[in-house]
GROMACS .gro file of C-alpha atoms in nm:
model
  453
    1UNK     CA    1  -2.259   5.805  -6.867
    2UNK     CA    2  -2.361   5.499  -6.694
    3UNK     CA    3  -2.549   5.570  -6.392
    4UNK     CA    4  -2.360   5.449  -6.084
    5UNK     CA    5  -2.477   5.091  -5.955
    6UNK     CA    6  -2.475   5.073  -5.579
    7UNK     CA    7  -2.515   4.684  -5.471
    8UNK     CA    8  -2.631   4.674  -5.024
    9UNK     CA    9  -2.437   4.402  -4.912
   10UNK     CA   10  -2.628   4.170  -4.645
   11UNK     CA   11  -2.390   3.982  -4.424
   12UNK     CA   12  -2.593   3.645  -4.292
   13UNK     CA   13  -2.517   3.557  -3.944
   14UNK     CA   14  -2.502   3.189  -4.030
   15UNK     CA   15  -2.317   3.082  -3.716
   16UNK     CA   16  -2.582   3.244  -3.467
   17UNK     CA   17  -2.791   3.032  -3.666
   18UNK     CA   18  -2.661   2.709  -3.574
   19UNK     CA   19  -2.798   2.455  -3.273
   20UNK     CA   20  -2.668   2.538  -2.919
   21UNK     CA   21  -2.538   2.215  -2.875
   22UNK     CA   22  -2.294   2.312  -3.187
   23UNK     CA   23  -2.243   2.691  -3.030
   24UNK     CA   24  -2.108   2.533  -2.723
   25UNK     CA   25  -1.866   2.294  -2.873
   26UNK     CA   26  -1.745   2.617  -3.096
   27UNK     CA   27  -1.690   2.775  -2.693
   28UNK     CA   28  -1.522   2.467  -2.551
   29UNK     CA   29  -1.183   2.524  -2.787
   30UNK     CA   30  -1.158   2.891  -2.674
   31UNK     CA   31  -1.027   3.043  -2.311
   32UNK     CA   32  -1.292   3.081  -2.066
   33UNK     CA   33  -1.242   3.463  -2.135
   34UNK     CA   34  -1.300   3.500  -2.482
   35UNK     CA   35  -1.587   3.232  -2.434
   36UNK     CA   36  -1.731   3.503  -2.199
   37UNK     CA   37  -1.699   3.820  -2.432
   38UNK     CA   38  -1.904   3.657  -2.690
   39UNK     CA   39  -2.219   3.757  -2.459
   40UNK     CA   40  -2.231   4.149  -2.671
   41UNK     CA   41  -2.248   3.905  -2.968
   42UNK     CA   42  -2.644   3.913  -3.003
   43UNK     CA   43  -2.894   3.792  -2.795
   44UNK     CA   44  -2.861   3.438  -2.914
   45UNK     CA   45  -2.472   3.429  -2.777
   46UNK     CA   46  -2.577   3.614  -2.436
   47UNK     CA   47  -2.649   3.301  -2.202
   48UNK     CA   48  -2.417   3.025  -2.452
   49UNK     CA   49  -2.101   3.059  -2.223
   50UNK     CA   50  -2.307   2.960  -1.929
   51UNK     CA   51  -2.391   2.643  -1.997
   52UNK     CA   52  -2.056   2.507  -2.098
   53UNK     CA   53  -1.977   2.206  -1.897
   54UNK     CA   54  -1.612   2.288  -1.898
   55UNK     CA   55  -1.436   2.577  -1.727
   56UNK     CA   56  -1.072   2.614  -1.721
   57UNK     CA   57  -0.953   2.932  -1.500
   58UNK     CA   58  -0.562   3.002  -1.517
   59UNK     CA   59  -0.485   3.277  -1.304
   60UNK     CA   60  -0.119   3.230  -1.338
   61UNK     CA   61   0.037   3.544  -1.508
   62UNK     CA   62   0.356   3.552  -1.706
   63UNK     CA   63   0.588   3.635  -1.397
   64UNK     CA   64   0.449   3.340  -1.208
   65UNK     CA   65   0.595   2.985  -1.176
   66UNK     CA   66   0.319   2.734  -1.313
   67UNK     CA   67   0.535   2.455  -1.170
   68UNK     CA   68   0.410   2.209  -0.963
   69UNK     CA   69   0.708   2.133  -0.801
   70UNK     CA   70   0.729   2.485  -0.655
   71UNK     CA   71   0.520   2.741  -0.485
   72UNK     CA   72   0.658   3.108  -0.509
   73UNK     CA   73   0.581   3.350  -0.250
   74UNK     CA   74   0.476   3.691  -0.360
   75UNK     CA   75   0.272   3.965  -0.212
   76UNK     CA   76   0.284   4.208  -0.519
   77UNK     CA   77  -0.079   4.408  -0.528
   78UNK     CA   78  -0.182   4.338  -0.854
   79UNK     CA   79  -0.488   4.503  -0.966
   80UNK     CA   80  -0.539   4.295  -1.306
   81UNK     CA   81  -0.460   3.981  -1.118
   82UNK     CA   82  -0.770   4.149  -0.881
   83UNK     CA   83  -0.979   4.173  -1.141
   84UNK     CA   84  -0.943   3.851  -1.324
   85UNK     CA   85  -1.036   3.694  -0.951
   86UNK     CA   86  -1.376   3.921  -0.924
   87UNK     CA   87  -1.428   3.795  -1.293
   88UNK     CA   88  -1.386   3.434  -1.188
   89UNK     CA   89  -1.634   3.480  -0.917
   90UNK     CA   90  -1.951   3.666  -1.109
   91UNK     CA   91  -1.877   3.384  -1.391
   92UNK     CA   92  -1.937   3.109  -1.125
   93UNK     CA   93  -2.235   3.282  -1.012
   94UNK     CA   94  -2.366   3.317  -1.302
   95UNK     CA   95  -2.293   2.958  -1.454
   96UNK     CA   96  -2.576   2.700  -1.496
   97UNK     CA   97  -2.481   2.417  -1.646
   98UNK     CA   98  -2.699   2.131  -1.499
   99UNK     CA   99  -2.355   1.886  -1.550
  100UNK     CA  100  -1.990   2.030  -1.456
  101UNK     CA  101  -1.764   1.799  -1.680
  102UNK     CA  102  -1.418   1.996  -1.544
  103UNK     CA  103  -1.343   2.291  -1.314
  104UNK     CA  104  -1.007   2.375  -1.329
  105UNK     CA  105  -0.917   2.665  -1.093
  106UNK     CA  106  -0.531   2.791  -1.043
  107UNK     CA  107  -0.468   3.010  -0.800
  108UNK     CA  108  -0.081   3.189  -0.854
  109UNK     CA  109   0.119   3.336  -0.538
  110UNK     CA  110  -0.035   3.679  -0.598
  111UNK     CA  111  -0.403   3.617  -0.518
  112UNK     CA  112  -0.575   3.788  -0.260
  113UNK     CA  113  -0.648   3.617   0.104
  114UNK     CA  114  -0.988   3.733   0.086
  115UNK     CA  115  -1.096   3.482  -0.201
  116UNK     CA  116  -1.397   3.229  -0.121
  117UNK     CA  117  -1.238   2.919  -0.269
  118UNK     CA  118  -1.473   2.711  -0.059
  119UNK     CA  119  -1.794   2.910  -0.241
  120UNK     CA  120  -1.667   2.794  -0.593
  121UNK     CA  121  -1.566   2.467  -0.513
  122UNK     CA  122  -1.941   2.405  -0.321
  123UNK     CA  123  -2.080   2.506  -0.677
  124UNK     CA  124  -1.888   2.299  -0.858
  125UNK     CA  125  -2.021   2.012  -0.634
  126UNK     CA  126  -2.416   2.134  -0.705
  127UNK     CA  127  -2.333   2.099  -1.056
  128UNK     CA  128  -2.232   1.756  -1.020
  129UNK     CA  129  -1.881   1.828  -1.064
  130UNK     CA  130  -1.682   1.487  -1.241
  131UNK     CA  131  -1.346   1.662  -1.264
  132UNK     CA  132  -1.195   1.881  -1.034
  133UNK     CA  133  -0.883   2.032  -1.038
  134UNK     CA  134  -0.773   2.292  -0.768
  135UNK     CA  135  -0.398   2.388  -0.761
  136UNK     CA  136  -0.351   2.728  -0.500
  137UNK     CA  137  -0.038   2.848  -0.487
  138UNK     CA  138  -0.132   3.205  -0.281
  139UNK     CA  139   0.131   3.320   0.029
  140UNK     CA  140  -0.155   3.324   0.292
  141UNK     CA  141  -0.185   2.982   0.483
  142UNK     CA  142  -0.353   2.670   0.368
  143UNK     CA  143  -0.744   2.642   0.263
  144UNK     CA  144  -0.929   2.388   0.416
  145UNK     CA  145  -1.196   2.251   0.162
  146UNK     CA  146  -1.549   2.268   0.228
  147UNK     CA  147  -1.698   1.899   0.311
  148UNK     CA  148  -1.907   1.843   0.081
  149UNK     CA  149  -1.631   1.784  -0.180
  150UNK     CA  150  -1.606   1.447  -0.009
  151UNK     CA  151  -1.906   1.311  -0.039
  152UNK     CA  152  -1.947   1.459  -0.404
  153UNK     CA  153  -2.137   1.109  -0.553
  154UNK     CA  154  -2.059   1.267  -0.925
  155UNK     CA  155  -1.659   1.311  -0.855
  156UNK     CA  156  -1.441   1.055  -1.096
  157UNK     CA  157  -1.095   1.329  -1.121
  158UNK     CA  158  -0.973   1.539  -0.814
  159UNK     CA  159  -0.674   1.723  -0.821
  160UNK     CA  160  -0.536   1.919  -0.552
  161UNK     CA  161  -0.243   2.091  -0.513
  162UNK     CA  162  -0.001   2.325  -0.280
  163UNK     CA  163  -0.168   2.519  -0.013
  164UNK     CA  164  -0.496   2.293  -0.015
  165UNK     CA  165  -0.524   2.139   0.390
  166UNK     CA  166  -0.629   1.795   0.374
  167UNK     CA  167  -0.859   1.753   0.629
  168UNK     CA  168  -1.111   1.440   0.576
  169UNK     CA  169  -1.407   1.444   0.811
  170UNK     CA  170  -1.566   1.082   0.930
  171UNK     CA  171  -1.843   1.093   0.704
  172UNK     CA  172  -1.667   1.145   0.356
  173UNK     CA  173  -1.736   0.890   0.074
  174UNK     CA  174  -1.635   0.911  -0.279
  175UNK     CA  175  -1.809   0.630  -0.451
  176UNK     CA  176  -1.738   0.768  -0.825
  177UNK     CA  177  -1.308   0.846  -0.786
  178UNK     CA  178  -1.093   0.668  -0.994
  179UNK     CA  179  -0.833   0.917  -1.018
  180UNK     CA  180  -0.672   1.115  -0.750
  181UNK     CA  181  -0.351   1.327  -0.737
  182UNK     CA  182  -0.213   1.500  -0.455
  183UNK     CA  183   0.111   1.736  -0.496
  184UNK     CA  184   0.244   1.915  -0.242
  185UNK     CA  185  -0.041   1.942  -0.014
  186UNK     CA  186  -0.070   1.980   0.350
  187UNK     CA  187  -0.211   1.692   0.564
  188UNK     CA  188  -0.344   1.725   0.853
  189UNK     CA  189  -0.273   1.379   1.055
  190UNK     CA  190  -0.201   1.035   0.928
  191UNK     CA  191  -0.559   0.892   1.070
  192UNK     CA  192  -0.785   1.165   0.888
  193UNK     CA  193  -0.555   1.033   0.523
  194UNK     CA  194  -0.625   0.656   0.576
  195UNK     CA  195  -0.985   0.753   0.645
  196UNK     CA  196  -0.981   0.885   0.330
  197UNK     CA  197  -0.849   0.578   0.137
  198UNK     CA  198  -1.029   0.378   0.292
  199UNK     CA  199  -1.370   0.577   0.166
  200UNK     CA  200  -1.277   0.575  -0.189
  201UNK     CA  201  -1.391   0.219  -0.317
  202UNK     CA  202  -1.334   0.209  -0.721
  203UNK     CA  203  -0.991   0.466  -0.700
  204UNK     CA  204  -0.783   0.329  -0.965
  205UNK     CA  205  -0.479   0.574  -1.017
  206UNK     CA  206  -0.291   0.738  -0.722
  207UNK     CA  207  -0.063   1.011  -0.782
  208UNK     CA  208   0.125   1.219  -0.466
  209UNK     CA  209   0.390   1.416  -0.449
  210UNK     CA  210   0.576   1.551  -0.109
  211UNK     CA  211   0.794   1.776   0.019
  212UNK     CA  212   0.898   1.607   0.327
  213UNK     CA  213   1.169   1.919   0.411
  214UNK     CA  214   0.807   2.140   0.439
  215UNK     CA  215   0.725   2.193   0.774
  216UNK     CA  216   0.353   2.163   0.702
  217UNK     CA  217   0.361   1.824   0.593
  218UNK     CA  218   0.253   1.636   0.895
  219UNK     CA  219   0.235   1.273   0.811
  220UNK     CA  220   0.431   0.988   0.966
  221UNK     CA  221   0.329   0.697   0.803
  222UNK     CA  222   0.190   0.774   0.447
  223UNK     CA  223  -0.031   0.463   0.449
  224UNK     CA  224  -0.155   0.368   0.082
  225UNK     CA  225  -0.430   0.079   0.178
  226UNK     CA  226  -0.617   0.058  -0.122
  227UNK     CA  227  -0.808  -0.284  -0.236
  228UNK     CA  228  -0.884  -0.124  -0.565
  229UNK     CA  229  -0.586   0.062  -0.645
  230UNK     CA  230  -0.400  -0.029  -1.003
  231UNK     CA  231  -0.106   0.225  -1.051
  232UNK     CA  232   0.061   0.419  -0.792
  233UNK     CA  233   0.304   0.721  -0.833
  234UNK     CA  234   0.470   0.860  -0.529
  235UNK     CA  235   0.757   1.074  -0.528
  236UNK     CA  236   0.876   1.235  -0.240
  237UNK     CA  237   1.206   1.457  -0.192
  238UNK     CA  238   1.300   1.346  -0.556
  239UNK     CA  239   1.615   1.584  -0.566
  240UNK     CA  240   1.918   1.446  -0.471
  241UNK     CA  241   2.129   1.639  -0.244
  242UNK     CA  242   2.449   1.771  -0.373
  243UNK     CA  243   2.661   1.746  -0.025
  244UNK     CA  244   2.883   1.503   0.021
  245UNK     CA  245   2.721   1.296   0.246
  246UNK     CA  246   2.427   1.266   0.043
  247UNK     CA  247   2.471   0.902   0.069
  248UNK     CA  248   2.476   0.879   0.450
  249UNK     CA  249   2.163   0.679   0.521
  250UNK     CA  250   1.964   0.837   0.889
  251UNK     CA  251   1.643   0.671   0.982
  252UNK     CA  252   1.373   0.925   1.026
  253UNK     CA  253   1.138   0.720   1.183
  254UNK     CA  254   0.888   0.803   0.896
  255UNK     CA  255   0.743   0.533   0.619
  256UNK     CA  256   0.587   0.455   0.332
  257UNK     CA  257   0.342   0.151   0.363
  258UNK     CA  258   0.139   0.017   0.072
  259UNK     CA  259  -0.076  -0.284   0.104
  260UNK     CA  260  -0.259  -0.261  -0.254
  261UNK     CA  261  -0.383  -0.645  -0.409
  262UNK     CA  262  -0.472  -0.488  -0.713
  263UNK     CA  263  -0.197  -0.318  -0.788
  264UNK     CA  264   0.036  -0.336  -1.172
  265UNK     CA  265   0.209   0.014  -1.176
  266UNK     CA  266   0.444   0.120  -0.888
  267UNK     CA  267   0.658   0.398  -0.901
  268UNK     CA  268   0.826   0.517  -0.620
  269UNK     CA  269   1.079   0.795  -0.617
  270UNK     CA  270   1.192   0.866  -0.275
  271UNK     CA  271   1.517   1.023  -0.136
  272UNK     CA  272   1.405   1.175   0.201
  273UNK     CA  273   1.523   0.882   0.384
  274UNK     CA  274   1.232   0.741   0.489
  275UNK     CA  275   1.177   0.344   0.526
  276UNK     CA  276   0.918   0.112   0.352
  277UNK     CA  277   0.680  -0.125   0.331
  278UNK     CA  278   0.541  -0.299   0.041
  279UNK     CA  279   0.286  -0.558   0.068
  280UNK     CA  280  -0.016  -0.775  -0.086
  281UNK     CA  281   0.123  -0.679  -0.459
  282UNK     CA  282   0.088  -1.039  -0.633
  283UNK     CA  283  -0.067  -0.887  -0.966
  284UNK     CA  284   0.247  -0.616  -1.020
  285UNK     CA  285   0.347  -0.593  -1.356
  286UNK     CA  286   0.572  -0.224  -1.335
  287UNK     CA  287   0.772  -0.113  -1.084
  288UNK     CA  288   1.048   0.196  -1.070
  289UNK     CA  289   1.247   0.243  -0.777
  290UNK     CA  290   1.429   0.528  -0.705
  291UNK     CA  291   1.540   0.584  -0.347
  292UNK     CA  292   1.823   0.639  -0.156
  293UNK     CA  293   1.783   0.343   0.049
  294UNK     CA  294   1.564   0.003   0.133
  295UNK     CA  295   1.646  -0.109   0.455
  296UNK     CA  296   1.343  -0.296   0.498
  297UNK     CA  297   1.328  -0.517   0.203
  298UNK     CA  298   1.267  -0.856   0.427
  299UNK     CA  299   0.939  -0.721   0.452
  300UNK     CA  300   0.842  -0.661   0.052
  301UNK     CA  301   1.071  -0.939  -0.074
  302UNK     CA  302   0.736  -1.092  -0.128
  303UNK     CA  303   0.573  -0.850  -0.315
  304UNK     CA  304   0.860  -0.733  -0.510
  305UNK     CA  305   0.902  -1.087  -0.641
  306UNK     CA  306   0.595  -1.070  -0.807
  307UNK     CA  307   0.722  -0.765  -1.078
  308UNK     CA  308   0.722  -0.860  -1.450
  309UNK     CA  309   0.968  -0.546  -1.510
  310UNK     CA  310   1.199  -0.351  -1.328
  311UNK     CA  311   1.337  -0.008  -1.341
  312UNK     CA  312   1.598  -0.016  -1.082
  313UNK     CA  313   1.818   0.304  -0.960
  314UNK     CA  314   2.126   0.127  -0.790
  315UNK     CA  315   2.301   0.287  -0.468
  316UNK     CA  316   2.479   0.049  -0.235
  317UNK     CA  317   2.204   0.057  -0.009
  318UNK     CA  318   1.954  -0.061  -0.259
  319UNK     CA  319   2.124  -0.296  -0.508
  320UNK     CA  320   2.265  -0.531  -0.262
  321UNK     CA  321   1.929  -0.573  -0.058
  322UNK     CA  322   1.766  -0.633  -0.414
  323UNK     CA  323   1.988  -0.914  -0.537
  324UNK     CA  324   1.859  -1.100  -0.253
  325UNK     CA  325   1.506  -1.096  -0.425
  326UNK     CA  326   1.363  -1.400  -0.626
  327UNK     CA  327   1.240  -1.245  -0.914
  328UNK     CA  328   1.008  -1.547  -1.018
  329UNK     CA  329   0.799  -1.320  -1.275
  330UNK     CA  330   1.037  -1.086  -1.408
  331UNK     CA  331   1.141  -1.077  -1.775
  332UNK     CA  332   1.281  -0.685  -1.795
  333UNK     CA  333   1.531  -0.530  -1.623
  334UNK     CA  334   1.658  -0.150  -1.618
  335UNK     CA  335   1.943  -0.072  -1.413
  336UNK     CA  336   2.004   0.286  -1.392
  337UNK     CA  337   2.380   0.269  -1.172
  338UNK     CA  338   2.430   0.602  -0.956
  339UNK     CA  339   2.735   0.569  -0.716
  340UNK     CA  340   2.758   0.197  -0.683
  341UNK     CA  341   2.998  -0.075  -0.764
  342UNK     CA  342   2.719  -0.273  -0.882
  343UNK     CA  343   2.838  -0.531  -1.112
  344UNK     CA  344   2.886  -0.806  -0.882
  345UNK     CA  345   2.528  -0.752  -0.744
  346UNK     CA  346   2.381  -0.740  -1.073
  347UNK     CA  347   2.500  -1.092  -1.107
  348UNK     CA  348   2.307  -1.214  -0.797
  349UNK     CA  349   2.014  -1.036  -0.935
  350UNK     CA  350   2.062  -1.171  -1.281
  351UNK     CA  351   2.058  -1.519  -1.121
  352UNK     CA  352   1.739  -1.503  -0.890
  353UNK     CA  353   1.574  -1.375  -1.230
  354UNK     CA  354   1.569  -1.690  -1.419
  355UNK     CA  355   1.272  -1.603  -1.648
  356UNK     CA  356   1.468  -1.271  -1.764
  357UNK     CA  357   1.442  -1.178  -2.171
  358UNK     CA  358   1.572  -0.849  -2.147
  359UNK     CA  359   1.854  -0.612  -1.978
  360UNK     CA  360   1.960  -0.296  -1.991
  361UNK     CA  361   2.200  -0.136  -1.837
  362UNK     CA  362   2.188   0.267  -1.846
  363UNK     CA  363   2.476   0.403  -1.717
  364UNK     CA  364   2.316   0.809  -1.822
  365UNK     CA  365   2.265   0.901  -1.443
  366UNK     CA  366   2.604   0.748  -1.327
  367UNK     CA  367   2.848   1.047  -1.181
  368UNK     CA  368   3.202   0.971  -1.374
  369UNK     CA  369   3.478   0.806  -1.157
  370UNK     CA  370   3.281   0.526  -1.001
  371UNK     CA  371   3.482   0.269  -0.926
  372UNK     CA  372   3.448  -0.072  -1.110
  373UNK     CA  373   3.529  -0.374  -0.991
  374UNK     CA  374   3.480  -0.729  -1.149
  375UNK     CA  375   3.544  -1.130  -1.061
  376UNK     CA  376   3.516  -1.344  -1.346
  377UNK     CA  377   3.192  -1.567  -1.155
  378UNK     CA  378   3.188  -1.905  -1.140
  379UNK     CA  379   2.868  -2.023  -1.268
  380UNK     CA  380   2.650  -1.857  -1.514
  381UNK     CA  381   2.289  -1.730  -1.419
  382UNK     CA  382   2.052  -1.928  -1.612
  383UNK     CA  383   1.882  -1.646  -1.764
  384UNK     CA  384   2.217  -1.640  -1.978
  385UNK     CA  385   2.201  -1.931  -2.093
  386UNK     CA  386   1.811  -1.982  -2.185
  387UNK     CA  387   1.600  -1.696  -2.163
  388UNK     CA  388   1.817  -1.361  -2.239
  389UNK     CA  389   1.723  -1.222  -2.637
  390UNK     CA  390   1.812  -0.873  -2.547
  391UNK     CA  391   2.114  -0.693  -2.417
  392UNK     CA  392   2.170  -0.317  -2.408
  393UNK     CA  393   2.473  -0.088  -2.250
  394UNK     CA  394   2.391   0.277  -2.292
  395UNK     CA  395   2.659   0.543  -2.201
  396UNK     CA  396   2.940   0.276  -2.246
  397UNK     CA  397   3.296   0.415  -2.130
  398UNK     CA  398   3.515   0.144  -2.234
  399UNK     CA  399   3.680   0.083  -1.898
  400UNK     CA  400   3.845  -0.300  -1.854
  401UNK     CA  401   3.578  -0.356  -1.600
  402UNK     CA  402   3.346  -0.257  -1.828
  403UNK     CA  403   3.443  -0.434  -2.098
  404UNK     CA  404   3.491  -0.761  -1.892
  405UNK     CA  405   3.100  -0.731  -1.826
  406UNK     CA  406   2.955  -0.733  -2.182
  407UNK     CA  407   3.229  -1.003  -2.268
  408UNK     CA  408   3.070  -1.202  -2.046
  409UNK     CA  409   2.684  -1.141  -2.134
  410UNK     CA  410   2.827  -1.217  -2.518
  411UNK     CA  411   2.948  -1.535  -2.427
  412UNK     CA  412   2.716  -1.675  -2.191
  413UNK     CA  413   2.395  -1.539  -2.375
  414UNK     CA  414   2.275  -1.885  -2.591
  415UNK     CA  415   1.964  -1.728  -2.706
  416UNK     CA  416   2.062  -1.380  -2.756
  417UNK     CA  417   1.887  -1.213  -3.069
  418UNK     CA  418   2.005  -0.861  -3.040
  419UNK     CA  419   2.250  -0.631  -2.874
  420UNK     CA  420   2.313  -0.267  -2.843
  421UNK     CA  421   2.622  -0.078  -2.718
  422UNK     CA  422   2.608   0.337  -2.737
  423UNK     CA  423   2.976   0.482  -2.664
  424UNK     CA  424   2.971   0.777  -2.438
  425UNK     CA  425   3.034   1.030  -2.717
  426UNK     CA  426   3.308   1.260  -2.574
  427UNK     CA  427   3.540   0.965  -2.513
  428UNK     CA  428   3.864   0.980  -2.707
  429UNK     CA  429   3.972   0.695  -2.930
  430UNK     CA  430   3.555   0.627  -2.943
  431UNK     CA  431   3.579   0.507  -3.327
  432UNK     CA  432   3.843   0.213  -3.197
  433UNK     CA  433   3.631   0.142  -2.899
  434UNK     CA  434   3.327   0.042  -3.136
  435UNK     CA  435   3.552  -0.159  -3.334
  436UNK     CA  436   3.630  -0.329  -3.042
  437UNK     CA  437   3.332  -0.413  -2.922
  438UNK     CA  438   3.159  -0.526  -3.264
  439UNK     CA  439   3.499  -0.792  -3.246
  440UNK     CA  440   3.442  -0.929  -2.887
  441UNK     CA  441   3.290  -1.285  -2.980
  442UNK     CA  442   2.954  -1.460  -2.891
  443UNK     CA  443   2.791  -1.778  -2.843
  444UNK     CA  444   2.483  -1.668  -3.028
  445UNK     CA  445   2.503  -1.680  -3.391
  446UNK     CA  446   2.190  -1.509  -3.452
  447UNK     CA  447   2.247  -1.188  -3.252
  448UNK     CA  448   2.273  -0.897  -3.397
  449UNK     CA  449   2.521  -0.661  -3.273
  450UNK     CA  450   2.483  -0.252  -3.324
  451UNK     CA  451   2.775  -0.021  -3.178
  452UNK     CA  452   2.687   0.339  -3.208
  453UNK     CA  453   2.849   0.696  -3.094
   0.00000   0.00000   0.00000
């Protein structure tokens, strides 16, 4: 018999063996967590995970609402969420990455009042921090930030979010920013936020969000004065009240002023009544508006005459101010109609556009049993009858009114090149309807016409 051959296997730790540089790009696709635990490894994993120059910590668990467009109150004493929060803080002492690419902290409704935010966030800013990202959601009262984040020379990316207190002191200066979003904070005056603008010199990209019905939010003219400034997104009360006076227009003496030279994207998404004003904006390519009313417009008809394309979300307080605009520059045009009779202002709008190429009308947001009404015009816009190639109707109910309107885009549209009708699809008799509409005549005979269900 044979005697038995026993082979020693040797396992060769090949990845142990590879450059650090490599060992912390292998960390930088894992959680912070797991990143950590690979420290019993061997020695030559012990100190990798604190030198990454990315740390993400999440401290939202499963019952928690990672939403920023809500904050949920919740006092439970959890000991793991505990935990995880001494974790975060020995990890942070015990970083020492000469660079901080990204910090991202969240905070969820269950953390403890006790937690130095201010200590982490001063560390981040000794590690040249050049993305920050701070979203704290806890029940206790807002946390002031410690000062030095505003005068952090290394900054490019701040986030900040729910119970973070705004509070900018003379001295701050943010010469690296380009990016800065703001959701749901709390402000502390309207002088210490315009200070703040007016001390970031190369910000590029403005996001905010507001809850004006939040007590804490204490500003009364959200002042966006920013030389620099190339896309702006600003939404504030952004769901629409259900009650039936939801359209009832009250002046709360609040505004919205921007004053931006540099500006191309504007998006503005507004429907806590305030008022506006929109100036200096002779560059803007984009803008969507979305607000419940525009009182103001003599003061932006300037401004707004400037836009190359337009995302427009009629009420009768906005379209009929807005067809009163001379839309020099623009060539697209969305109308999104939401309880408006808005086809004979769409015609005064579709004449002080004479450079217009494309429309579209999306009727996806309209409540059903708005009324229609419709005058066979006069004259025809001359965006009809030289510049218009494309024409789309989405959510098309096949009322006469309705009907009447594409009728008259068909036959007035010289240059047309392509047009697009989608049938609401629970209408009865929808089959017949498309058959209708691929019959109604035109003056172009090179469009091409597509009726879908």
């Amino acid at each position: 018999m044979a005697a038995a051959k026993i082979e020693e296997m040797v396992y060769e730790d090949r990845i142990s063996a590879l450059p650090e540089d490599l060992l912390v790009t292998i960390l930088l696709h894992v959680p912070i967590k797991d990143a950590i635990a690979t420290m019993i490894l061997s020695k030559r994993w012990r100190f990798i995970w604190t030198i990454l120059p990315k740390l993400e910590y999440d401290f939202f668990s499963d019952g928690d609402e990672d939403d920023d467009d809500k904050v949920v109150d919740n006092d439970d004493d959890d000991e793991s969420k505990k935990t995880s929060w001494c974790f975060f803080d020995k990890s942070m002492e015990l970083h020492k990455a000469p660079v901080l690419t990204t910090l991202l902290i969240k905070l969820g409704p269950g953390c403890s009042s006790d937690i130095d935010v201010r200590k982490w966030i001063a560390k981040a800013v000794d590690h040249r921090v050049v993305v920050l990202r701070f979203k704290l959601s806890c029940s206790n009262g807002p946390t002031r930030l410690p000062k030095r984040i505003y005068t952090c020379g290394t900054l490019k990316e701040l986030t900040l979010a729910h119970k973070v207190l705004l509070d900018f002191p003379s001295s701050c200066f943010l010469p690296s920013l380009v990016f800065l979003e703001l959701l749901f904070v709390v402000y502390k005056d309207d002088a210490s936020l315009d200070r703040f603008f007016s001390h970031c010199p190369v910000l590029n990209i403005l996001v905010v969000k507001r809850n004006r019905r939040n007590r804490d939010d204490n500003i009364t003219k959200f002042s966006v004065k920013i030389p620099s400034l190339e896309g702006l997104f600003y939404v504030s009360d952004e769901i629409i009240s259900s009650l039936p006076d939801e359209d009832e227009v009250v002046d709360t003496g609040k505004c919205l002023a921007i004053d931006t030279p540099a500006l191309l994207d504007l998006t503005i998404i507004d429907h806590s009544g305030d008022s506006f004003s929109i100036e200096n904006m002779p560059c803007l390519d984009f803008a969507l508006i979305n607000v419940k009313s525009f009182p103001d417009i003599d003061k932006s008809k300037t401004s707004l005459s400037a836009v190359r394309s337009l995302v427009l979300y009629m009420t009768d307080q906005v379209i009929f101010p807005f067809s009163t605009v001379k839309f020099s520059r623009l060539m697209k045009l969305r109308i999104c109609p939401h309880r408006s009779d808005w086809l004979e202002a769409l015609l005064l709008l579709l004449k002080n556009s004479p450079k217009l190429t494309e429309l579209l009308v999306d009727y996806a947001f309209t409540p059903d049993g708005i009324p229609l009404s419709w005058n066979q015009p006069n004259s025809i816009p001359g965006c009809l009858s030289s510049q218009l190639k494309f024409f789309e109707y989405r959510e098309y109910g096949g009322r006469k009114e309705e009907k009447e309107f594409v009728m008259y885009i068909l036959a007035n549209s010289k240059r047309l090149r392509k047009a697009i009708i989608s049938v609401k699809p629970d209408l009865e008799n929808k089959n017949l309807i498309i058959e209708e509409l691929r019959d109604i005549p035109r003056v172009s005979t090179f469009v091409e016409m597509i009726c879908v269900g």
